mmCIF file of C-alpha atoms in Angstrom:
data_model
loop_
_atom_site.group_PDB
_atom_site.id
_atom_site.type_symbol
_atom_site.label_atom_id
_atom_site.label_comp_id
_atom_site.label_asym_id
_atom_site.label_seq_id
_atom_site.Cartn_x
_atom_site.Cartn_y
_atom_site.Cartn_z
ATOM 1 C CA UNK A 75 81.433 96.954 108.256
ATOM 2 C CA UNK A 76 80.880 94.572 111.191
ATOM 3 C CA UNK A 77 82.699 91.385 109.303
ATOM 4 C CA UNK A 78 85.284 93.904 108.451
ATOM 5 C CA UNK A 79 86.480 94.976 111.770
ATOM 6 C CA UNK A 80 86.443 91.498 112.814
ATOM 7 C CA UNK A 81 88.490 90.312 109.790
ATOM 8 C CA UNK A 82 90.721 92.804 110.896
ATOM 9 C CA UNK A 83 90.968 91.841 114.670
ATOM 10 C CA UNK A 84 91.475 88.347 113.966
ATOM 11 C CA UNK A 85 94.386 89.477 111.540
ATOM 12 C CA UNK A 86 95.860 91.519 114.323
ATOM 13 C CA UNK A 87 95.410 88.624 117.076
ATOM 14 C CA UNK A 88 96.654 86.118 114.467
ATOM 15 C CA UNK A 89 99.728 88.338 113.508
ATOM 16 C CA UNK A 90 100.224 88.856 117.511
ATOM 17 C CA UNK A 91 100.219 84.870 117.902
ATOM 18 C CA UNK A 92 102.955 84.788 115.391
ATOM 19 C CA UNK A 93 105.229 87.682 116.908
ATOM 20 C CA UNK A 94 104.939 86.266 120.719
ATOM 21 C CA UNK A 95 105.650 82.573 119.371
ATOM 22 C CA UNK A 96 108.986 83.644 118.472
ATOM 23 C CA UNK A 97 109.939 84.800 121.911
ATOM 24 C CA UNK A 98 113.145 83.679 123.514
ATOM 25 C CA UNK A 99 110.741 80.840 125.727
ATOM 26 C CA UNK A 100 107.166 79.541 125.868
ATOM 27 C CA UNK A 101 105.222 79.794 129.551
ATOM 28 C CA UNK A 102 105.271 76.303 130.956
ATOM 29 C CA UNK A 103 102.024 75.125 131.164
ATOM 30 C CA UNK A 104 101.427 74.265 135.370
ATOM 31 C CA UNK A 105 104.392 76.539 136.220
ATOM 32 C CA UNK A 106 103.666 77.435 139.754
ATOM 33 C CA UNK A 107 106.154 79.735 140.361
ATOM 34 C CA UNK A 108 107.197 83.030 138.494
ATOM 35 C CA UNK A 109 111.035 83.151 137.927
ATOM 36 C CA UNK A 110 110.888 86.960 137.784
ATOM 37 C CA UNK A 111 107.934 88.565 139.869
ATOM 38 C CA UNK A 112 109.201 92.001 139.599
ATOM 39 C CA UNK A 113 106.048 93.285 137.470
ATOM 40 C CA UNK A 114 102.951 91.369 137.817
ATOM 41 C CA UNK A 115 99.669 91.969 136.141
ATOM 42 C CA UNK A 116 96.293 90.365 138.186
ATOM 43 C CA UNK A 117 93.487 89.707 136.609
ATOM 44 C CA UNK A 118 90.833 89.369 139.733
ATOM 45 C CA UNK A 119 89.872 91.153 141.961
ATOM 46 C CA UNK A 120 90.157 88.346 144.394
ATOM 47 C CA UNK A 121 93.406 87.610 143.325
ATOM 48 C CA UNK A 122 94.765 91.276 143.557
ATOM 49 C CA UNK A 123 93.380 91.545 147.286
ATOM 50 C CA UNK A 124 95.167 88.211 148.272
ATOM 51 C CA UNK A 125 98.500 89.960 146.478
ATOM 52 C CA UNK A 126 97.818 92.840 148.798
ATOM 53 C CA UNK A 127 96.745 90.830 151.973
ATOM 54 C CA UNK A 128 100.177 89.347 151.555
ATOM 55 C CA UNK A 129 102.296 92.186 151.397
ATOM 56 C CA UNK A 130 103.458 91.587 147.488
ATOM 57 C CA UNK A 131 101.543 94.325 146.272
ATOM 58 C CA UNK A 132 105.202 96.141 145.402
ATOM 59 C CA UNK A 133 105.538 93.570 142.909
ATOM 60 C CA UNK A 134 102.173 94.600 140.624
ATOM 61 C CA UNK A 135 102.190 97.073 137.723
ATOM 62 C CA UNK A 136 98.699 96.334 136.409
ATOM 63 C CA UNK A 137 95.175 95.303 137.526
ATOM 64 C CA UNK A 138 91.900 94.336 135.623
ATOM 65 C CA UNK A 139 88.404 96.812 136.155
ATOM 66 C CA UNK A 140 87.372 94.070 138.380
ATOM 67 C CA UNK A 141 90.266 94.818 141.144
ATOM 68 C CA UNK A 142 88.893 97.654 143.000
ATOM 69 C CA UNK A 143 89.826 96.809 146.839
ATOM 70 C CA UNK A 144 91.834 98.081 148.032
ATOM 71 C CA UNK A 145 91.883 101.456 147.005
ATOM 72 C CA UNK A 146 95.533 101.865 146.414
ATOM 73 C CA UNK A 147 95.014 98.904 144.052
ATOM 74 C CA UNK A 148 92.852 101.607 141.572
ATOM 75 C CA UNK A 149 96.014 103.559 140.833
ATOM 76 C CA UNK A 150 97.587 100.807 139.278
ATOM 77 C CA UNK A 151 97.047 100.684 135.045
ATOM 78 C CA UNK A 152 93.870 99.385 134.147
ATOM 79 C CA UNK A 153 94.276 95.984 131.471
ATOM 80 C CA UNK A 154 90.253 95.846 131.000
ATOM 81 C CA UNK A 155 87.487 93.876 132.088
ATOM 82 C CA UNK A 156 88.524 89.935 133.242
ATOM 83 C CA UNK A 157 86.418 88.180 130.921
ATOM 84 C CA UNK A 158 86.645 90.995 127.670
ATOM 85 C CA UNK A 159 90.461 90.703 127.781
ATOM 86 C CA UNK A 160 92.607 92.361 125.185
ATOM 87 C CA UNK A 161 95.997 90.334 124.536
ATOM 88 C CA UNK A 162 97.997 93.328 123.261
ATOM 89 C CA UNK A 163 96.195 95.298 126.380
ATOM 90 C CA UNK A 164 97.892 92.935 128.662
ATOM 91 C CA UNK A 165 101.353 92.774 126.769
ATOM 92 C CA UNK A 166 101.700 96.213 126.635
ATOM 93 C CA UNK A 167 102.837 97.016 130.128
ATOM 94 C CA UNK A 168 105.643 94.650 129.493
ATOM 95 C CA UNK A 169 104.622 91.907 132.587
ATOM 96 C CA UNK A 170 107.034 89.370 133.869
ATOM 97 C CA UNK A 171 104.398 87.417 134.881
ATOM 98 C CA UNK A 172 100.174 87.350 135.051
ATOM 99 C CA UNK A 173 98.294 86.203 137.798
ATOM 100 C CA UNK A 174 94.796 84.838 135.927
ATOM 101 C CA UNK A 175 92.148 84.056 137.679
ATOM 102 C CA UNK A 176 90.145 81.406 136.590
ATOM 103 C CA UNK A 177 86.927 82.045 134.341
ATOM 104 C CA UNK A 178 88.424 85.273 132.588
ATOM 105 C CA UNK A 179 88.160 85.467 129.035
ATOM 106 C CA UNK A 180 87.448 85.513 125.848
ATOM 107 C CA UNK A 181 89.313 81.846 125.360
ATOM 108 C CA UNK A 182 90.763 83.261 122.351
ATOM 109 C CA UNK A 183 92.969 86.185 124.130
ATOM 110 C CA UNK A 184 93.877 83.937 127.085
ATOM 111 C CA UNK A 185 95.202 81.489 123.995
ATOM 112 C CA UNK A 186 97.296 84.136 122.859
ATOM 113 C CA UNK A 187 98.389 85.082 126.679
ATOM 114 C CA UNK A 188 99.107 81.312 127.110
ATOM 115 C CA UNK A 189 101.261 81.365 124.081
ATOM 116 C CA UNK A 190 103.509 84.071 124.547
ATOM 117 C CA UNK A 191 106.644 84.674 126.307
ATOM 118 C CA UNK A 192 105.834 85.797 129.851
ATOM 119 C CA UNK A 193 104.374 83.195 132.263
ATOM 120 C CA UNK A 194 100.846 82.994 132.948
ATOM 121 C CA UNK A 195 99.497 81.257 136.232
ATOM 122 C CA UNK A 196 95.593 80.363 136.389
ATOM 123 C CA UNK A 197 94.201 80.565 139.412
ATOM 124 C CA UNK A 198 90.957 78.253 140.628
ATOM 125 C CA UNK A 199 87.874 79.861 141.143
ATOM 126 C CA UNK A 200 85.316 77.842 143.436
ATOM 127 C CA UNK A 201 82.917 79.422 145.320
ATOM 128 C CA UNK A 202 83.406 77.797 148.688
ATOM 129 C CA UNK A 203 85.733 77.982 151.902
ATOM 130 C CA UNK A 204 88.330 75.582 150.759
ATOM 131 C CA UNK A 205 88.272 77.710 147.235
ATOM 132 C CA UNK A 206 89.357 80.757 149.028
ATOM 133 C CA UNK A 207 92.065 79.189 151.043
ATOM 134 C CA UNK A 208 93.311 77.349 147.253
ATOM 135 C CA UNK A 209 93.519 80.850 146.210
ATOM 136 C CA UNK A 210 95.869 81.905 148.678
ATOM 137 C CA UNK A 211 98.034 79.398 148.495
ATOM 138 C CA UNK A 212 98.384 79.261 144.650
ATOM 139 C CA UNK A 213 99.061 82.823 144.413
ATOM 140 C CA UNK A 214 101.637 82.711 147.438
ATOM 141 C CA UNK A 215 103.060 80.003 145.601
ATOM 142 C CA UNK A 216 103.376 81.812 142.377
ATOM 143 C CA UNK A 217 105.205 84.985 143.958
ATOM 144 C CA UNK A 218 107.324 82.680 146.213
ATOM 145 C CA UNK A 219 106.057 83.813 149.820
ATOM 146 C CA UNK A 220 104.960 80.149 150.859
ATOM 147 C CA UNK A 221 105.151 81.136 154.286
ATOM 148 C CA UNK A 222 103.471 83.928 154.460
ATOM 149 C CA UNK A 223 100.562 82.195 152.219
ATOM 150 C CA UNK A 224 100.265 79.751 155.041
ATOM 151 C CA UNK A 225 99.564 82.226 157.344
ATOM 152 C CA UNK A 226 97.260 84.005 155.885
ATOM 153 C CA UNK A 227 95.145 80.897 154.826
ATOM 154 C CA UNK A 228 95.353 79.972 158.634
ATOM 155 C CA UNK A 229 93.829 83.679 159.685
ATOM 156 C CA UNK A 230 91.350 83.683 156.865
ATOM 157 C CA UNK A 231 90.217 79.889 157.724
ATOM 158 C CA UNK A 232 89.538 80.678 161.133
ATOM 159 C CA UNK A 233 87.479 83.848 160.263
ATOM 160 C CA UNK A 234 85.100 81.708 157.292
ATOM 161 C CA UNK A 235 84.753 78.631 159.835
ATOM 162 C CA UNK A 236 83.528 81.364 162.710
ATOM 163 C CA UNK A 237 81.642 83.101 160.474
ATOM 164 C CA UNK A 238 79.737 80.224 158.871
ATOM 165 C CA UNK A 239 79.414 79.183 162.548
ATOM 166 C CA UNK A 240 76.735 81.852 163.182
ATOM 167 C CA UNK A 241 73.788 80.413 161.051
ATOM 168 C CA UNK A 242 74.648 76.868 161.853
ATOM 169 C CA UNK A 243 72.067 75.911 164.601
ATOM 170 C CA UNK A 244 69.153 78.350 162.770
ATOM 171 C CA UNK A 245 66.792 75.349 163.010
ATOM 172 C CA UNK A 246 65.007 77.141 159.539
ATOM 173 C CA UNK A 247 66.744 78.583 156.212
ATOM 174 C CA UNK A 248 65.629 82.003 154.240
ATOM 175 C CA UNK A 249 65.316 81.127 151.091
ATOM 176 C CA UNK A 250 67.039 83.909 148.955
ATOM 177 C CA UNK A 251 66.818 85.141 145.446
ATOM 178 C CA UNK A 252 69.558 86.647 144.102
ATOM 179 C CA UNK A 253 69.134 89.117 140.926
ATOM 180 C CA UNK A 254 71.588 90.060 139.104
ATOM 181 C CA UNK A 255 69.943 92.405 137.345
ATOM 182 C CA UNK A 256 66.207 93.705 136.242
ATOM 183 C CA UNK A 257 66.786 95.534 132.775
ATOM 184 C CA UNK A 258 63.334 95.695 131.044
ATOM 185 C CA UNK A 259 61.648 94.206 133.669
ATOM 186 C CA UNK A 260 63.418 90.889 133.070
ATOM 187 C CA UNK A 261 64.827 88.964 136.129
ATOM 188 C CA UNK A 262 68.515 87.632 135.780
ATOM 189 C CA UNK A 263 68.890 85.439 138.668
ATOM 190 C CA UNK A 264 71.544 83.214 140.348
ATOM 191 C CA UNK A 265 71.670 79.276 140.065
ATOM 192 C CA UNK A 266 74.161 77.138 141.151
ATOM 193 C CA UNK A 267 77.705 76.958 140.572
ATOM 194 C CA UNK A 268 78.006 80.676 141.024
ATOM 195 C CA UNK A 269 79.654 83.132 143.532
ATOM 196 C CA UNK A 270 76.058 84.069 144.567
ATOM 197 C CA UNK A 271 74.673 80.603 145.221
ATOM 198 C CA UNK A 272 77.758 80.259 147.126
ATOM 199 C CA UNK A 273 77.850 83.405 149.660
ATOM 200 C CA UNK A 274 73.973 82.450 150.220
ATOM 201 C CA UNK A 275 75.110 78.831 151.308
ATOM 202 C CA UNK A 276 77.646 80.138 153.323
ATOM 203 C CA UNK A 277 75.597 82.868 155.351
ATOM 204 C CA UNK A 278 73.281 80.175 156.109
ATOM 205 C CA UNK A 279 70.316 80.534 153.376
ATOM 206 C CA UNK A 280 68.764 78.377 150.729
ATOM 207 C CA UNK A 281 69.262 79.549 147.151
ATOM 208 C CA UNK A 282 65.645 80.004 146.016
ATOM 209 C CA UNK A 283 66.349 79.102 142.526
ATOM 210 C CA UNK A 284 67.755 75.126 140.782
ATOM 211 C CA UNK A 285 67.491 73.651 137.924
ATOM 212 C CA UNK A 286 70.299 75.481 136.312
ATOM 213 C CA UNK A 287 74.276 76.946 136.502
ATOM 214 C CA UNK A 288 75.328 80.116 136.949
ATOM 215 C CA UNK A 289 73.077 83.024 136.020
ATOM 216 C CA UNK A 290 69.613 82.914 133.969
ATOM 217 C CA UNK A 291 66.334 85.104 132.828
ATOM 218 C CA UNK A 292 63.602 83.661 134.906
ATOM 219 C CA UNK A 293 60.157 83.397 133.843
ATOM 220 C CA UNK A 294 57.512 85.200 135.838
ATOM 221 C CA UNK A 295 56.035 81.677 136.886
ATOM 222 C CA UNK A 296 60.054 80.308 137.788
ATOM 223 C CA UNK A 297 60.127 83.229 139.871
ATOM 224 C CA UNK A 298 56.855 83.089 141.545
ATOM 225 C CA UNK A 299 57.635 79.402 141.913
ATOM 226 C CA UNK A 300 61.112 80.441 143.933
ATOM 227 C CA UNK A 301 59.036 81.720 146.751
ATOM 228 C CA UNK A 302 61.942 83.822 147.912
ATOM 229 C CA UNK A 303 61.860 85.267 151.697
ATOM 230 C CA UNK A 304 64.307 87.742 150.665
ATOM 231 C CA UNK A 305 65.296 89.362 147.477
ATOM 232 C CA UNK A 306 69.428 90.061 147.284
ATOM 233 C CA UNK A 307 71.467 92.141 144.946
ATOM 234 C CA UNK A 308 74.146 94.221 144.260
ATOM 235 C CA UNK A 309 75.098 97.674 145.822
ATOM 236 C CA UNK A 310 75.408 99.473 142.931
ATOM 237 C CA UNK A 311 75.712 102.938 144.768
ATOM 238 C CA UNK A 312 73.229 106.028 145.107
ATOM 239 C CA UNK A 313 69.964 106.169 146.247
ATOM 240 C CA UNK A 314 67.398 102.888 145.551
ATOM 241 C CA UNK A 315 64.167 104.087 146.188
ATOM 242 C CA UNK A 316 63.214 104.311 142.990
ATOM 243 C CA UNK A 317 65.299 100.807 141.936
ATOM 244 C CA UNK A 318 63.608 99.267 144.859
ATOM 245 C CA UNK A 319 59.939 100.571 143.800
ATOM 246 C CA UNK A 320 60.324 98.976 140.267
ATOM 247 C CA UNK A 321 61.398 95.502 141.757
ATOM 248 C CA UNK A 322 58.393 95.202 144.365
ATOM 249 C CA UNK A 323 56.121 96.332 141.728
ATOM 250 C CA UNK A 324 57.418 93.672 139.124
ATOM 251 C CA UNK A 325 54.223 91.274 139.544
ATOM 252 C CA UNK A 326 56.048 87.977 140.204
ATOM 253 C CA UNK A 327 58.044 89.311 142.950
ATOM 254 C CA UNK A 328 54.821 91.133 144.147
ATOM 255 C CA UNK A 329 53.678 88.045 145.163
ATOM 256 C CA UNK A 330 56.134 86.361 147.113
ATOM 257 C CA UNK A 331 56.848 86.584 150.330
ATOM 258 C CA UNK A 332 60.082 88.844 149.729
ATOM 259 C CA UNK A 333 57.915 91.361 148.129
ATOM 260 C CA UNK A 334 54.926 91.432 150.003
ATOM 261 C CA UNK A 335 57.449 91.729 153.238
ATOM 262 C CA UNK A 336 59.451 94.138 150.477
ATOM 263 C CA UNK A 337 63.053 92.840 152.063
ATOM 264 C CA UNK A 338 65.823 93.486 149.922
ATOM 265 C CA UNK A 339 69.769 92.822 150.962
ATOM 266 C CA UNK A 340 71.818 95.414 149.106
ATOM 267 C CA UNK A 341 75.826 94.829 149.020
ATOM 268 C CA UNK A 342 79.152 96.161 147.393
ATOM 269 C CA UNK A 343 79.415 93.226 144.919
ATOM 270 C CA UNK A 344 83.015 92.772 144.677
ATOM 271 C CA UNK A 345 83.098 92.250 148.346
ATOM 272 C CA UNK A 346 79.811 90.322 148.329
ATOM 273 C CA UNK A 347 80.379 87.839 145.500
ATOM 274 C CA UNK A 348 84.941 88.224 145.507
ATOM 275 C CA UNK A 349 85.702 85.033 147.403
ATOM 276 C CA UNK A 350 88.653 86.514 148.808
ATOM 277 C CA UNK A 351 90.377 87.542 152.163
ATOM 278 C CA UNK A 352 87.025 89.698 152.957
ATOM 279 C CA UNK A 353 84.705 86.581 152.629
ATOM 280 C CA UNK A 354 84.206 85.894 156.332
ATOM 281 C CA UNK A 355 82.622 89.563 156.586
ATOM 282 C CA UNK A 356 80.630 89.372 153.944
ATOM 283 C CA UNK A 357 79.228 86.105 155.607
ATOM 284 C CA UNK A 358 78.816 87.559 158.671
ATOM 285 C CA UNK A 359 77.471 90.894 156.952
ATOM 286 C CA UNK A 360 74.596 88.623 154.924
ATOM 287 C CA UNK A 361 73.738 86.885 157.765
ATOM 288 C CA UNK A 362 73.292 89.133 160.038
ATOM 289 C CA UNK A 363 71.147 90.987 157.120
ATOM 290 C CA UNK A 364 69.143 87.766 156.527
ATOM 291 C CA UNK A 365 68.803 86.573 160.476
ATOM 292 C CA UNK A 366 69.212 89.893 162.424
ATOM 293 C CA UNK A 367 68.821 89.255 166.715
ATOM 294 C CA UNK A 368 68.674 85.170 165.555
ATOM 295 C CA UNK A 369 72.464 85.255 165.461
ATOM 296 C CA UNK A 370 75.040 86.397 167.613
ATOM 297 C CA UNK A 371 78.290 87.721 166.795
#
């Protein structure tokens, strides 16, 4: 039954490839700028704040599950999840153009995206000040408001580089471990290249964890080995007693310095890990989490 339905789904993207190749013209691969930005679908929750942070947001019709901020943003149709994109999901609310950011998937649908008729612009995705500022211009760019692009990037600039400026003379670094998640007692941490390794730079602490990219089950032994001073995560909502009882009784953690101290940094994740217009309080937010009296500001 399983090789069935995905006979069939590869028959419907294949026969989907077909119909949008014969569309009156192909998106230009590099275009920068959409001809028609009447009805724009983000994908990105960083990118959909920028388009609202600019003022455009009267040019969007759609948003992915990962565009949650701000609220208004919520009431606009939901295409899916970023990286579990459905082509004819997309397609369906008739775009004139999609905003993409970087890193959403699977390759195959953003094929099919990239192959039919309505203009597609990627976005970069780095997890560092200059990345965020990219952003904003690329997607100013794309919905022609250059000028208001640059100053927005000028306001946000000066917000990362005073943020960042409050952990810059701490003469030592927490060393943090960031975990994604805990299911069945297993720790999926951060490594490098990744939006958490990133916000932990940028608020002034050490990622506790190298040796790898992105994010990865640690052994019990890696993890004792990380000798985190503070344990970060998520905000996933509710009451964590009980979430925070599990991870300081997980032995490995038990035994470092986070868990014996039992620190853990709890915050909204799109707004945490987004790399968008709200970066510079999310520094400031980690920081002052991580450093408390140390800084000032």
């Amino acid at each position: 039954m399983k090789s069935m339905s995905l006979f069939l789904r590869a028959g419907r993207l294949a026969s989907l490839c077909v119909l949008l190749a014969a569309g009156s013209s192909l998106a230009e691969e590099g275009q920068a700028v959409f001809q028609d930005k009447s009805r724009i679908a983000s994908v990105g929750g960083s990118i959909t704040e920028i388009v609202y942070a600019l003022g455009e947001q009267g040019n969007l019709i759609a948003r992915d599950s990962t565009s949650t901020y701000p609220e208004d943003a919520t009431k606009l149709p939901d295409v899916g999840y970023m990286r579990a994109l459905s082509p004819e999901g997309v397609l369906s609310i008739n775009p004139t153009g999609i905003l993409l950011l970087e890193g959403s998937g699977p390759k195959e649908a953003i094929d099919v995206l990239k192959k039919a008729s309505v203009p597609v612009i990627t976005v970069p995705d780095t997890y560092d000040h200059a990345g965020i500022l990219e952003k904003i211009r690329v997607v100013g760019q794309a919905l022609g408001v250059d000028q208001k692009a640059s100053e927005l990037s000028a306001q946000v600039d000066k917000d990362l580089a005073a943020a960042e400026q409050l952990t810059a003379q701490l003469p030592e670094k927490k060393r943090v471990l960031f975990i994604l998640s805990m299911q069945g007692g297993k720790i999926l941490a951060s490594g490098s290249n990744s939006a958490a390794n990133g916000i932990i730079e940028l608020a002034g602490g050490v990622n506790a964890v190298e040796g790898f990219e992105g994010y990865k089950q640690l052994t019990d032994e890696a993890a004792i080995v990380a000798n985190p001073d503070v344990i970060l995560m998520m905000d996933r909502g509710g009451d964590h007693s009980a979430a925070n009882a599990d991870l300081f009784a997980h032995p490995a953690i038990a035994s470092t310095p986070a868990g014996q101290a039992k620190r853990v940094v709890r915050i909204d994740g799109s707004y945490l890990l987004g790399f968008g217009p709200r970066t510079a309080g999310a520094i400031r937010d980690l920081a002052t989490a991580l450093y408390g009296d140390q800084i000032k500001g």
